[in-house]
PDB file of C-alpha atoms and ligand atoms in Angstrom:
ATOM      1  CA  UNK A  18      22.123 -28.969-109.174  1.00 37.00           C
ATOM      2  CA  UNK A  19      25.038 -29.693-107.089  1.00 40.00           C
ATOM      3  CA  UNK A  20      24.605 -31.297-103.678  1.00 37.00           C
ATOM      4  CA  UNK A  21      26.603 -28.717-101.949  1.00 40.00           C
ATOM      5  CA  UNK A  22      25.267 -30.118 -98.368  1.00 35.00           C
ATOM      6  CA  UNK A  23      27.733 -33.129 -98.867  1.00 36.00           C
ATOM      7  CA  UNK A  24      30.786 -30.803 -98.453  1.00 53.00           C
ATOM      8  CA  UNK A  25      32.137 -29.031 -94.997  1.00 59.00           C
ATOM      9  CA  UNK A  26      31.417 -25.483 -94.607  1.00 69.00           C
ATOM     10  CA  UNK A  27      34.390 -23.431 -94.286  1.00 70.00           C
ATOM     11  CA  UNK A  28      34.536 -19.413 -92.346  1.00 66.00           C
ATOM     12  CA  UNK A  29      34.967 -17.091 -95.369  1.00 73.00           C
ATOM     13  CA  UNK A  30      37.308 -14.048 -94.464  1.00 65.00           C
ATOM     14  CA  UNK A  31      34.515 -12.334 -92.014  1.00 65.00           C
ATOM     15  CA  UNK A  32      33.885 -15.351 -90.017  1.00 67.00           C
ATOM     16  CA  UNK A  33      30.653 -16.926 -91.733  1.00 71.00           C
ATOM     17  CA  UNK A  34      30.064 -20.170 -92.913  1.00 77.00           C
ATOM     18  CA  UNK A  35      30.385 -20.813 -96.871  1.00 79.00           C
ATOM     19  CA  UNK A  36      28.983 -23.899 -97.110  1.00 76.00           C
ATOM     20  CA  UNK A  37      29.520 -26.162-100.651  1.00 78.00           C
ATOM     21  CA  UNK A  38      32.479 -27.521-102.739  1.00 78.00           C
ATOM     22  CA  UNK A  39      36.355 -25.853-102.253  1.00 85.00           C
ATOM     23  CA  UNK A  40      37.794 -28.451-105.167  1.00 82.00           C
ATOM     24  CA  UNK A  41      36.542 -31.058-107.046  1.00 84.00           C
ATOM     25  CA  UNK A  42      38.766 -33.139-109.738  1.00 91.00           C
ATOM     26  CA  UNK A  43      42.689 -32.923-109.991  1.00 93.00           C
ATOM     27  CA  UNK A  44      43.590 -29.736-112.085  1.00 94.00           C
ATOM     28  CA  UNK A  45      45.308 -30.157-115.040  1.00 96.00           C
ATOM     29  CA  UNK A  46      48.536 -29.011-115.995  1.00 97.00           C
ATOM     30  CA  UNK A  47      46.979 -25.780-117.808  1.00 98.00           C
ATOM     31  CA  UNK A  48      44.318 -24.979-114.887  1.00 97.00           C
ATOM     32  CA  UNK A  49      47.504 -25.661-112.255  1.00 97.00           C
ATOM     33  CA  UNK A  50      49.868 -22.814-113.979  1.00 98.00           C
ATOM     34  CA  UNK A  51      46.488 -20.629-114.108  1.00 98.00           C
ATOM     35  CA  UNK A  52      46.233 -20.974-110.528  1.00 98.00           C
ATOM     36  CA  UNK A  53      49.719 -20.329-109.819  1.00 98.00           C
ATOM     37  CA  UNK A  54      50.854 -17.708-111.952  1.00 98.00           C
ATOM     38  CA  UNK A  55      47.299 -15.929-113.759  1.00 98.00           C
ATOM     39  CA  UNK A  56      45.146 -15.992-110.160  1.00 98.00           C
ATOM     40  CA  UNK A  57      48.121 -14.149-107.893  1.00 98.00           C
ATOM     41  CA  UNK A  58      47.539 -11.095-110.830  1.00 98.00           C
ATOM     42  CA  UNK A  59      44.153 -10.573-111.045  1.00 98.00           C
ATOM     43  CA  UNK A  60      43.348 -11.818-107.415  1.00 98.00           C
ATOM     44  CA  UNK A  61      40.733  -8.942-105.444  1.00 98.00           C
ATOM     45  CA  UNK A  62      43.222  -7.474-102.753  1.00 97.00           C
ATOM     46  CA  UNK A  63      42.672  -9.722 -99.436  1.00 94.00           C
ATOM     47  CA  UNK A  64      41.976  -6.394 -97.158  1.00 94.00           C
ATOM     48  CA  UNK A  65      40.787  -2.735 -97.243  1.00 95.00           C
ATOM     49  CA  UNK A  66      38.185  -0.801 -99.148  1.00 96.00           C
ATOM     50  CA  UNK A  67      37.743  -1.488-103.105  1.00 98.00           C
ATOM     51  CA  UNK A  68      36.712   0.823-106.262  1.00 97.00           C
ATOM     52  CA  UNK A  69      37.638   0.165-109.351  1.00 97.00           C
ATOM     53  CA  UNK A  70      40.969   2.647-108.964  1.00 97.00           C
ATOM     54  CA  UNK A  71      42.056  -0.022-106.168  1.00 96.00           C
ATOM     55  CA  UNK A  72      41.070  -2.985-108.666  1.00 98.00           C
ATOM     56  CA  UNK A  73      41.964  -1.641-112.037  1.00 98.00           C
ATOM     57  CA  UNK A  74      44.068   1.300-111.884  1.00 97.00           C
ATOM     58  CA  UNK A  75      41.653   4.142-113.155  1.00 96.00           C
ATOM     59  CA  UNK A  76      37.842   5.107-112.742  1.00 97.00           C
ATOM     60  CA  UNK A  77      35.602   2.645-114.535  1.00 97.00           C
ATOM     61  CA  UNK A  78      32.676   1.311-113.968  1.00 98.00           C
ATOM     62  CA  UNK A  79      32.389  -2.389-112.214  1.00 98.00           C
ATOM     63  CA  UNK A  80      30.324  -5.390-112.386  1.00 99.00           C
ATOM     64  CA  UNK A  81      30.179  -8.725-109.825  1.00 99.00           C
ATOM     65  CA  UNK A  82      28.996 -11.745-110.348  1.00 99.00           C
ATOM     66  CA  UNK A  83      28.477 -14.015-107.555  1.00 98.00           C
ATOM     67  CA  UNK A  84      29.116 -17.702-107.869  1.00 98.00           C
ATOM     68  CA  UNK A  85      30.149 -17.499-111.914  1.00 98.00           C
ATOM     69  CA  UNK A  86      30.775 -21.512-111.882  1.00 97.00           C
ATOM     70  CA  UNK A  87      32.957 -21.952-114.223  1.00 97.00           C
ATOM     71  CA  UNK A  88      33.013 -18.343-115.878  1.00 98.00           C
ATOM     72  CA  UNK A  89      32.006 -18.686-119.395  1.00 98.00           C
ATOM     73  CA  UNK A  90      28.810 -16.352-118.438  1.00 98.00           C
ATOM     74  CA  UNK A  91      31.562 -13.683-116.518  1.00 98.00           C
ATOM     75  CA  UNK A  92      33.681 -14.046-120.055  1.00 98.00           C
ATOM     76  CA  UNK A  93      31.226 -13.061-121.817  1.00 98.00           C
ATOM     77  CA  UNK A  94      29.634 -10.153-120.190  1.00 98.00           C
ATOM     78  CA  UNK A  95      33.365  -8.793-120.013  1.00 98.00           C
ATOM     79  CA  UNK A  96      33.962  -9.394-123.556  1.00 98.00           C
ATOM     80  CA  UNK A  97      30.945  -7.990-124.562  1.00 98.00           C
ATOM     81  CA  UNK A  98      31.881  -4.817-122.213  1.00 98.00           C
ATOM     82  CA  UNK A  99      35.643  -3.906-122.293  1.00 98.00           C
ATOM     83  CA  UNK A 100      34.952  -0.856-120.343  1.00 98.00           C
ATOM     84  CA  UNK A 101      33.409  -2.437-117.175  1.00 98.00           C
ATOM     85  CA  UNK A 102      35.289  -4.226-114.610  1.00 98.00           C
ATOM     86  CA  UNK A 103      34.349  -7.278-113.362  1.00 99.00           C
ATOM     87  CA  UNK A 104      34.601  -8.907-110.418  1.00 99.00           C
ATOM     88  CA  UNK A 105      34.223 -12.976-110.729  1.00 98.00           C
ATOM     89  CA  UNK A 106      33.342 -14.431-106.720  1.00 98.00           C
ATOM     90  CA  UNK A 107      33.308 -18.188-106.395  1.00 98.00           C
ATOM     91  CA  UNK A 108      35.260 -20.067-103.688  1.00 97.00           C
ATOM     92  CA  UNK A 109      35.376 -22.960-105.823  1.00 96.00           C
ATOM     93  CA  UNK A 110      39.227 -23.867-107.161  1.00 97.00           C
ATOM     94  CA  UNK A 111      38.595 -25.756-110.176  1.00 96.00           C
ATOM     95  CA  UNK A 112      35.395 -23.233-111.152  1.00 97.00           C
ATOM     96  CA  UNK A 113      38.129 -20.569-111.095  1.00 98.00           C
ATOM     97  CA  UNK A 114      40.722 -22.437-113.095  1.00 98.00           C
ATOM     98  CA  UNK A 115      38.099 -22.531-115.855  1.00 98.00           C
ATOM     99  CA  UNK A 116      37.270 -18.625-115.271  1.00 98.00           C
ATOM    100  CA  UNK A 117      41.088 -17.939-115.551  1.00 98.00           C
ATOM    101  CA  UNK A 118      40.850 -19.954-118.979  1.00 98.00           C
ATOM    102  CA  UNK A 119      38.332 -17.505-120.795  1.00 98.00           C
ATOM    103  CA  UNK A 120      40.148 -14.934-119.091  1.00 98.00           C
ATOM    104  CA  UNK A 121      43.265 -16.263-121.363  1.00 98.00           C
ATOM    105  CA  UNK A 122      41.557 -17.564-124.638  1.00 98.00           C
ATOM    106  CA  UNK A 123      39.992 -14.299-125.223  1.00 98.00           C
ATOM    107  CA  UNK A 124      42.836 -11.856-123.759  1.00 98.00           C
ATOM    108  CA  UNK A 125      40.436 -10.107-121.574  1.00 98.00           C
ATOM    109  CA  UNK A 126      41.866  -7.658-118.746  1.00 98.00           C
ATOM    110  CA  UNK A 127      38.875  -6.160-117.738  1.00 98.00           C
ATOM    111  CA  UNK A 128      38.368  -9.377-115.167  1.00 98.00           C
ATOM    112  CA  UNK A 129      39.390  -9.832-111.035  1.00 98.00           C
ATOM    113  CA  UNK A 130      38.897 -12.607-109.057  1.00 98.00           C
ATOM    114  CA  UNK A 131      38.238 -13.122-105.410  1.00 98.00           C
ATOM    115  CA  UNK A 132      38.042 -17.179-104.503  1.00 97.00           C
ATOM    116  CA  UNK A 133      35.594 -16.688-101.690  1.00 96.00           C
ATOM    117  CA  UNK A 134      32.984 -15.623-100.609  1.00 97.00           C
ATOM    118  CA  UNK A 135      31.628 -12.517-102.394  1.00 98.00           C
ATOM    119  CA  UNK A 136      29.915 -11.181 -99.630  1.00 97.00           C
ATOM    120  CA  UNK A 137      33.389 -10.200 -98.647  1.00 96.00           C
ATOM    121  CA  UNK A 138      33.747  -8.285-101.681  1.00 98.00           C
ATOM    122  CA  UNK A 139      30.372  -6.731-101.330  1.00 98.00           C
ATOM    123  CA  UNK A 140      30.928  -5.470 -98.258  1.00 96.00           C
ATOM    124  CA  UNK A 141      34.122  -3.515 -99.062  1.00 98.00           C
ATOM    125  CA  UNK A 142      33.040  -2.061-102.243  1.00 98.00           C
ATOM    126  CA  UNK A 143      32.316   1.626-102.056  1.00 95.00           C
ATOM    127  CA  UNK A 144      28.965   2.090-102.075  1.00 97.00           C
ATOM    128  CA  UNK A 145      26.630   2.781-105.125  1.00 98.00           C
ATOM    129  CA  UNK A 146      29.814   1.616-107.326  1.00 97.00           C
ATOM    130  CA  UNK A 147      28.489  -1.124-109.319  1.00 98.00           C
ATOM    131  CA  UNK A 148      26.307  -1.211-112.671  1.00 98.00           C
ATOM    132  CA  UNK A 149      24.973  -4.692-111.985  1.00 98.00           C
ATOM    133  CA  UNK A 150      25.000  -7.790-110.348  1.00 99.00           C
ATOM    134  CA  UNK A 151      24.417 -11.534-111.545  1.00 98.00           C
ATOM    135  CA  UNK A 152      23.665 -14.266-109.588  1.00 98.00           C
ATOM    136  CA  UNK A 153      22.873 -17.224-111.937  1.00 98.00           C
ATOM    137  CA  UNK A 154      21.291 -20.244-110.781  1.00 98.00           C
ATOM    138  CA  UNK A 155      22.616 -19.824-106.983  1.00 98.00           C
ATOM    139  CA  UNK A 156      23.041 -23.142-104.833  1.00 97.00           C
ATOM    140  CA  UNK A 157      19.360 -23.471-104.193  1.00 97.00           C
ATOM    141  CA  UNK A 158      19.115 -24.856-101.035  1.00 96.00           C
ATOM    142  CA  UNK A 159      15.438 -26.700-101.323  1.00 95.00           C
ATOM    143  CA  UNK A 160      14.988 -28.196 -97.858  1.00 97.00           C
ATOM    144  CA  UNK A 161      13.223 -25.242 -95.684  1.00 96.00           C
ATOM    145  CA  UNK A 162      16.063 -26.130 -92.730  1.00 96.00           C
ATOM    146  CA  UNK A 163      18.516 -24.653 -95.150  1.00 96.00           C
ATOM    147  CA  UNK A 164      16.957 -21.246 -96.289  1.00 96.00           C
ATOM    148  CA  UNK A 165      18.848 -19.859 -94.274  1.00 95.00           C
ATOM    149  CA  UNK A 166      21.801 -20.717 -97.083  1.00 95.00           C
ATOM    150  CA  UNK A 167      20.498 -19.267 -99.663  1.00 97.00           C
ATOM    151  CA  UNK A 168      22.399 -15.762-101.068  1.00 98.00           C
ATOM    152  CA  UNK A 169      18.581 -14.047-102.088  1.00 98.00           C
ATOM    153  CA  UNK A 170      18.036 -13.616 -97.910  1.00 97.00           C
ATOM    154  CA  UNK A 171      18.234 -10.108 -96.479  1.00 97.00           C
ATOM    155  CA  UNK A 172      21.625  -9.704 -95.353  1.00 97.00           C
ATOM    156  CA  UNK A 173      23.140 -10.444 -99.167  1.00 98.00           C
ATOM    157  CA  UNK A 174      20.608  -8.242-100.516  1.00 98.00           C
ATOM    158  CA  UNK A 175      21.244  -5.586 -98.131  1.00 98.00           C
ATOM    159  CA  UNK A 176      24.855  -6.218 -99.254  1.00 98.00           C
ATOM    160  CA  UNK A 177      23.794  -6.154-102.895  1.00 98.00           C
ATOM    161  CA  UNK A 178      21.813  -2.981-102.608  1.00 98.00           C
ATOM    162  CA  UNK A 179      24.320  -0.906-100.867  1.00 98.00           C
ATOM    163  CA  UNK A 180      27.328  -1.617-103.283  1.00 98.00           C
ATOM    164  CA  UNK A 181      24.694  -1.169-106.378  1.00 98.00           C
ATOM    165  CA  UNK A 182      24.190   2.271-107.792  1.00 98.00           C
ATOM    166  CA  UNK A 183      20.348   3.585-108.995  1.00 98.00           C
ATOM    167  CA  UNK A 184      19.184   2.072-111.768  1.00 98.00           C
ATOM    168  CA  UNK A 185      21.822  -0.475-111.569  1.00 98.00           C
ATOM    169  CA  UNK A 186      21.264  -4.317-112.653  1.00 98.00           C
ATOM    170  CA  UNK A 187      20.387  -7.014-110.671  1.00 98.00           C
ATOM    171  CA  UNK A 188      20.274 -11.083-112.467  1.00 98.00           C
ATOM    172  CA  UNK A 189      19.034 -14.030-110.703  1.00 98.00           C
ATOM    173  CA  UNK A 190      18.214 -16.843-112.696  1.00 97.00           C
ATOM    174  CA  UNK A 191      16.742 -20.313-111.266  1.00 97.00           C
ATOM    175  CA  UNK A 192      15.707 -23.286-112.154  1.00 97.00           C
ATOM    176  CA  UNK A 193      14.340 -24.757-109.139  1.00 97.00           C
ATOM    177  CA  UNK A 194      10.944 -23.799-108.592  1.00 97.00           C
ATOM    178  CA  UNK A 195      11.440 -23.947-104.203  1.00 97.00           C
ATOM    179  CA  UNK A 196      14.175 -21.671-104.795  1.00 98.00           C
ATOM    180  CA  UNK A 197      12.160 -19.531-107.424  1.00 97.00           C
ATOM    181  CA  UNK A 198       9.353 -18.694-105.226  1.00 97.00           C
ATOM    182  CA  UNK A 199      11.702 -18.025-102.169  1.00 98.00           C
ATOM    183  CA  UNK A 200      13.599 -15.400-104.477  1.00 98.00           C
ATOM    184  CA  UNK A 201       9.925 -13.849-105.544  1.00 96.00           C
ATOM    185  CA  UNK A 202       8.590 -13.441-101.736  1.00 97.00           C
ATOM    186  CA  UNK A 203      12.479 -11.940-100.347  1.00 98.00           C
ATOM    187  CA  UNK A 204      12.622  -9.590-103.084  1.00 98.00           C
ATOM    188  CA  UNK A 205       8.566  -8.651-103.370  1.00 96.00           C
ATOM    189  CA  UNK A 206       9.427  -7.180 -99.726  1.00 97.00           C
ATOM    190  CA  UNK A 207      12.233  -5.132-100.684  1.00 98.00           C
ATOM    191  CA  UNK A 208      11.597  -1.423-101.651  1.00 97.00           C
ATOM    192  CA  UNK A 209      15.096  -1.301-103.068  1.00 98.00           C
ATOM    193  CA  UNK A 210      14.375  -3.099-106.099  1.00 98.00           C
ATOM    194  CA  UNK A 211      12.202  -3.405-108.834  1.00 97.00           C
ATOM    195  CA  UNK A 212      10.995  -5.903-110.689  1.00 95.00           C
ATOM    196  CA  UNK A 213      11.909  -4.996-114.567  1.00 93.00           C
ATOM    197  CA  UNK A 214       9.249  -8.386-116.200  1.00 91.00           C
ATOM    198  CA  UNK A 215       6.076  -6.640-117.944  1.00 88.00           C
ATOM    199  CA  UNK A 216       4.755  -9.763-118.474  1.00 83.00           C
ATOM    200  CA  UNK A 217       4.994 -13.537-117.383  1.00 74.00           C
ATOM    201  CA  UNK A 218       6.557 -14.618-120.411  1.00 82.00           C
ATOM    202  CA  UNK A 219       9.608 -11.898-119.620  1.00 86.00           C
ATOM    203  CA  UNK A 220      11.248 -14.408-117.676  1.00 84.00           C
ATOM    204  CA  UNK A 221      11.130 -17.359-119.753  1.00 82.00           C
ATOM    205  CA  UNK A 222      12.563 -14.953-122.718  1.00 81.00           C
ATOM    206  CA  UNK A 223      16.150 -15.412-124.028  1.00 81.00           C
ATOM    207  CA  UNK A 224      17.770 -12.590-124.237  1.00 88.00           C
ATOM    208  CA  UNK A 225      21.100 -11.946-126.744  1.00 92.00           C
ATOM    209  CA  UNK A 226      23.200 -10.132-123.531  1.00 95.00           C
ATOM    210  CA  UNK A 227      22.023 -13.150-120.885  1.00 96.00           C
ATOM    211  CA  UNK A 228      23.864 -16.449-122.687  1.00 96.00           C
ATOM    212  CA  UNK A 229      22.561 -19.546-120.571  1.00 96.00           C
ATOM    213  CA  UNK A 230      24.921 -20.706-118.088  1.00 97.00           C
ATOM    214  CA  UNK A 231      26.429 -24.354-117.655  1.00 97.00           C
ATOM    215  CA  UNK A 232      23.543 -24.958-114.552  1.00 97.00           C
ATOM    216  CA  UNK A 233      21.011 -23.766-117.179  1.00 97.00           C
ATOM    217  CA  UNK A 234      21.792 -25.420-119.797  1.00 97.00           C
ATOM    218  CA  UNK A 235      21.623 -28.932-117.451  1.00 97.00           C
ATOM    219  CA  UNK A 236      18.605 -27.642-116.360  1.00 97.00           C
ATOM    220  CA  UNK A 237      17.283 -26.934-120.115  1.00 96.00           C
ATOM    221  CA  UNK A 238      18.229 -30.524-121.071  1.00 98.00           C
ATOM    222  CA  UNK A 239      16.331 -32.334-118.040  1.00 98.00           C
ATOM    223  CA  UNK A 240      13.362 -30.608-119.467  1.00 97.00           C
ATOM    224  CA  UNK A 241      13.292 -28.380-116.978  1.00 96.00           C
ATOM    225  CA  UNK A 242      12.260 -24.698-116.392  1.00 94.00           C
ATOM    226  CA  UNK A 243      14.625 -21.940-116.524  1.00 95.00           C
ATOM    227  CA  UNK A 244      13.657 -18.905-114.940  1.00 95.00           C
ATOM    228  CA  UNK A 245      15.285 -15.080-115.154  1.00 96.00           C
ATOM    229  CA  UNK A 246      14.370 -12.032-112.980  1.00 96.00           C
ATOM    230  CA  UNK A 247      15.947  -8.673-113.638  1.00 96.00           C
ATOM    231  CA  UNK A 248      15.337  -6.315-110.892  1.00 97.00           C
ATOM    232  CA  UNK A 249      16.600  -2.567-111.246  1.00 98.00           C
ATOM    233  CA  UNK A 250      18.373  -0.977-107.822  1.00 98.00           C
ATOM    234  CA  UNK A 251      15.789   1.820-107.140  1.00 98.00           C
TER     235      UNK A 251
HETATM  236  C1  SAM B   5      24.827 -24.109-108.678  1.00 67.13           C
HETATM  237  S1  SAM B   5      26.375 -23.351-108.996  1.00 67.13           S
HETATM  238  C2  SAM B   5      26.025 -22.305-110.409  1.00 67.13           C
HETATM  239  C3  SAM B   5      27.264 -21.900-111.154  1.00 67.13           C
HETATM  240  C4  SAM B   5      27.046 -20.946-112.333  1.00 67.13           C
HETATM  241  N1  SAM B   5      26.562 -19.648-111.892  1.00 67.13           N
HETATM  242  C5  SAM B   5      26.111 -21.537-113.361  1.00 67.13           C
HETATM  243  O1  SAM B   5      24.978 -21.049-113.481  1.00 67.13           O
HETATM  244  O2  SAM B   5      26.530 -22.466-114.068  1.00 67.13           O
HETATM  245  C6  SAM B   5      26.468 -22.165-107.681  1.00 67.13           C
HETATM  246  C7  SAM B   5      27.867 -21.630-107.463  1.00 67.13           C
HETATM  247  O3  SAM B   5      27.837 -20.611-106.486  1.00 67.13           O
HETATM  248  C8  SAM B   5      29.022 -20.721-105.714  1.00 67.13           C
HETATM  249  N2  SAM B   5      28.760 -20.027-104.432  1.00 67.13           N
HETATM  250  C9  SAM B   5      27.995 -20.469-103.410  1.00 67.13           C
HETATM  251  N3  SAM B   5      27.955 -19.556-102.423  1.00 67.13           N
HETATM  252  C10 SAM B   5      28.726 -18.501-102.838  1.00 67.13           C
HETATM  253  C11 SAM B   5      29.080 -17.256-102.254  1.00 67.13           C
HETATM  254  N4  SAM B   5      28.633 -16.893-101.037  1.00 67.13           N
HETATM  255  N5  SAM B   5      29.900 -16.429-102.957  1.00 67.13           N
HETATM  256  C12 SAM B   5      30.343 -16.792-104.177  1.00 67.13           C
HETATM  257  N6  SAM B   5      30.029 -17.955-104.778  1.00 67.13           N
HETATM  258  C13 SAM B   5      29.228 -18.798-104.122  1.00 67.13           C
HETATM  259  C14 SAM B   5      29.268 -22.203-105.601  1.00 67.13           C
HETATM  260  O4  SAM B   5      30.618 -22.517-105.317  1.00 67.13           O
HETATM  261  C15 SAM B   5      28.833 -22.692-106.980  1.00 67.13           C
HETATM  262  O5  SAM B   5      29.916 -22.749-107.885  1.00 67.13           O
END
């Protein structure tokens, strides 16, 4: 896990504090022309309402991850799906260098990218126009006088919910067991979702459409737990 608490928050385009890492290492040449001339392209507009006629050009339907890291899970899922748009959030540079790399590699144009907060993008979307959501290993945020941080609190989920559509998809995945049972008890209390696991061992299971992440697979090789909840938007 990262220790995000080390870094200055920053106000995100509506005024709240994003707290954790802007930039880490120097880019390299390849990341720094990806930045410059692939990001201004597929960037998420910086104002007004969003669909996916205002992000791609025609009806389709749309995706989000929050936080994608460095995007090889986002990649995939839009690989996988040529007809969904996704929308990659993460306000952290070099995380969307390495997005904007897969986005290259594997020609994929079904991808936009908002460096920020995605809360901001949540709350623009029209509602009801997404088919799922991931958030995959989120910042967790152990000490109890940061819960406040953490995305799975109600006004995200509130956010999350109203840009979802019924029966859409909603991903978290964990690996911190403080963080797991916080995400259990916020979402138990919602009526909005529902838990899709039929059995404990559901969210241990590996699944071929949910490819570990970089933060899971760290977690994986420490020997530790990796957990995944699917909830469906009621
Ligand atoms: C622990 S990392 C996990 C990265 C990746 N999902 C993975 O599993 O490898 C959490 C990421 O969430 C990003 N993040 C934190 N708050 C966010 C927010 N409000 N919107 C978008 N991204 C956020 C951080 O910058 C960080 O890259």
């Amino acid at each position: 896990m990262t220790d995000a608490s080390t870094d200055a928050p920053s106000a995100t385009a509506r005024g709240r504090r994003l707290h954790g890492r802007r930039k880490g290492h120097a880019l390299k040449p390849r990341a720094e022309r990806l930045v410059a001339e692939v990001l201004p392209r597929l960037a998420v507009p910086a104002e007004g309402p969003l669909d996916s006629v205002s992000l791609f050009g025609a009806p389709r339907p749309l995706a989000l991850e929050v936080g994608f890291g460095k995007g090889e899970h986002l990649a995939f899922q839009a690989a996988r799906a040529p007809e969904v748009g996704f929308i990659g959030c993460e306000p952290y540079l070099n995380g969307v260098a390495g997005l904007l790399s897969h986005v290259e590699d594997r020609g994929l144009s079904n991808v936009r990218v908002h460096m920020g907060d995605a809360l901001d993008v949540l709350e623009r979307l029209a509602p009801a126009s997404l088919v799922a959501v991931y958030l995959l290993h989120p910042d967790p945020w152990p000490k109890a006088r940061h819960a406040k941080r953490r995305f799975v609190n109600p006004e995200p989920l509130d956010a999350v919910s109203r840009a979802l559509a019924p029966g859409g998809l909603f991903r978290v995945a964990t690996d911190h067991p403080v963080h797991l049972r916080h995400v259990l008890i916020e979402m138990q209390k919602r009526r909005d979702f529902l838990w899709t696991a039929e059995q404990p061992e559901d969210w241990e299971a590996v699944k071929d459409d949910w490819p570990d992440t970089r933060f899971a697979r760290k977690a994986r090789a420490l020997g530790h737990a990796v957990w995944r909840l699917e909830y469906r938007r009621t």
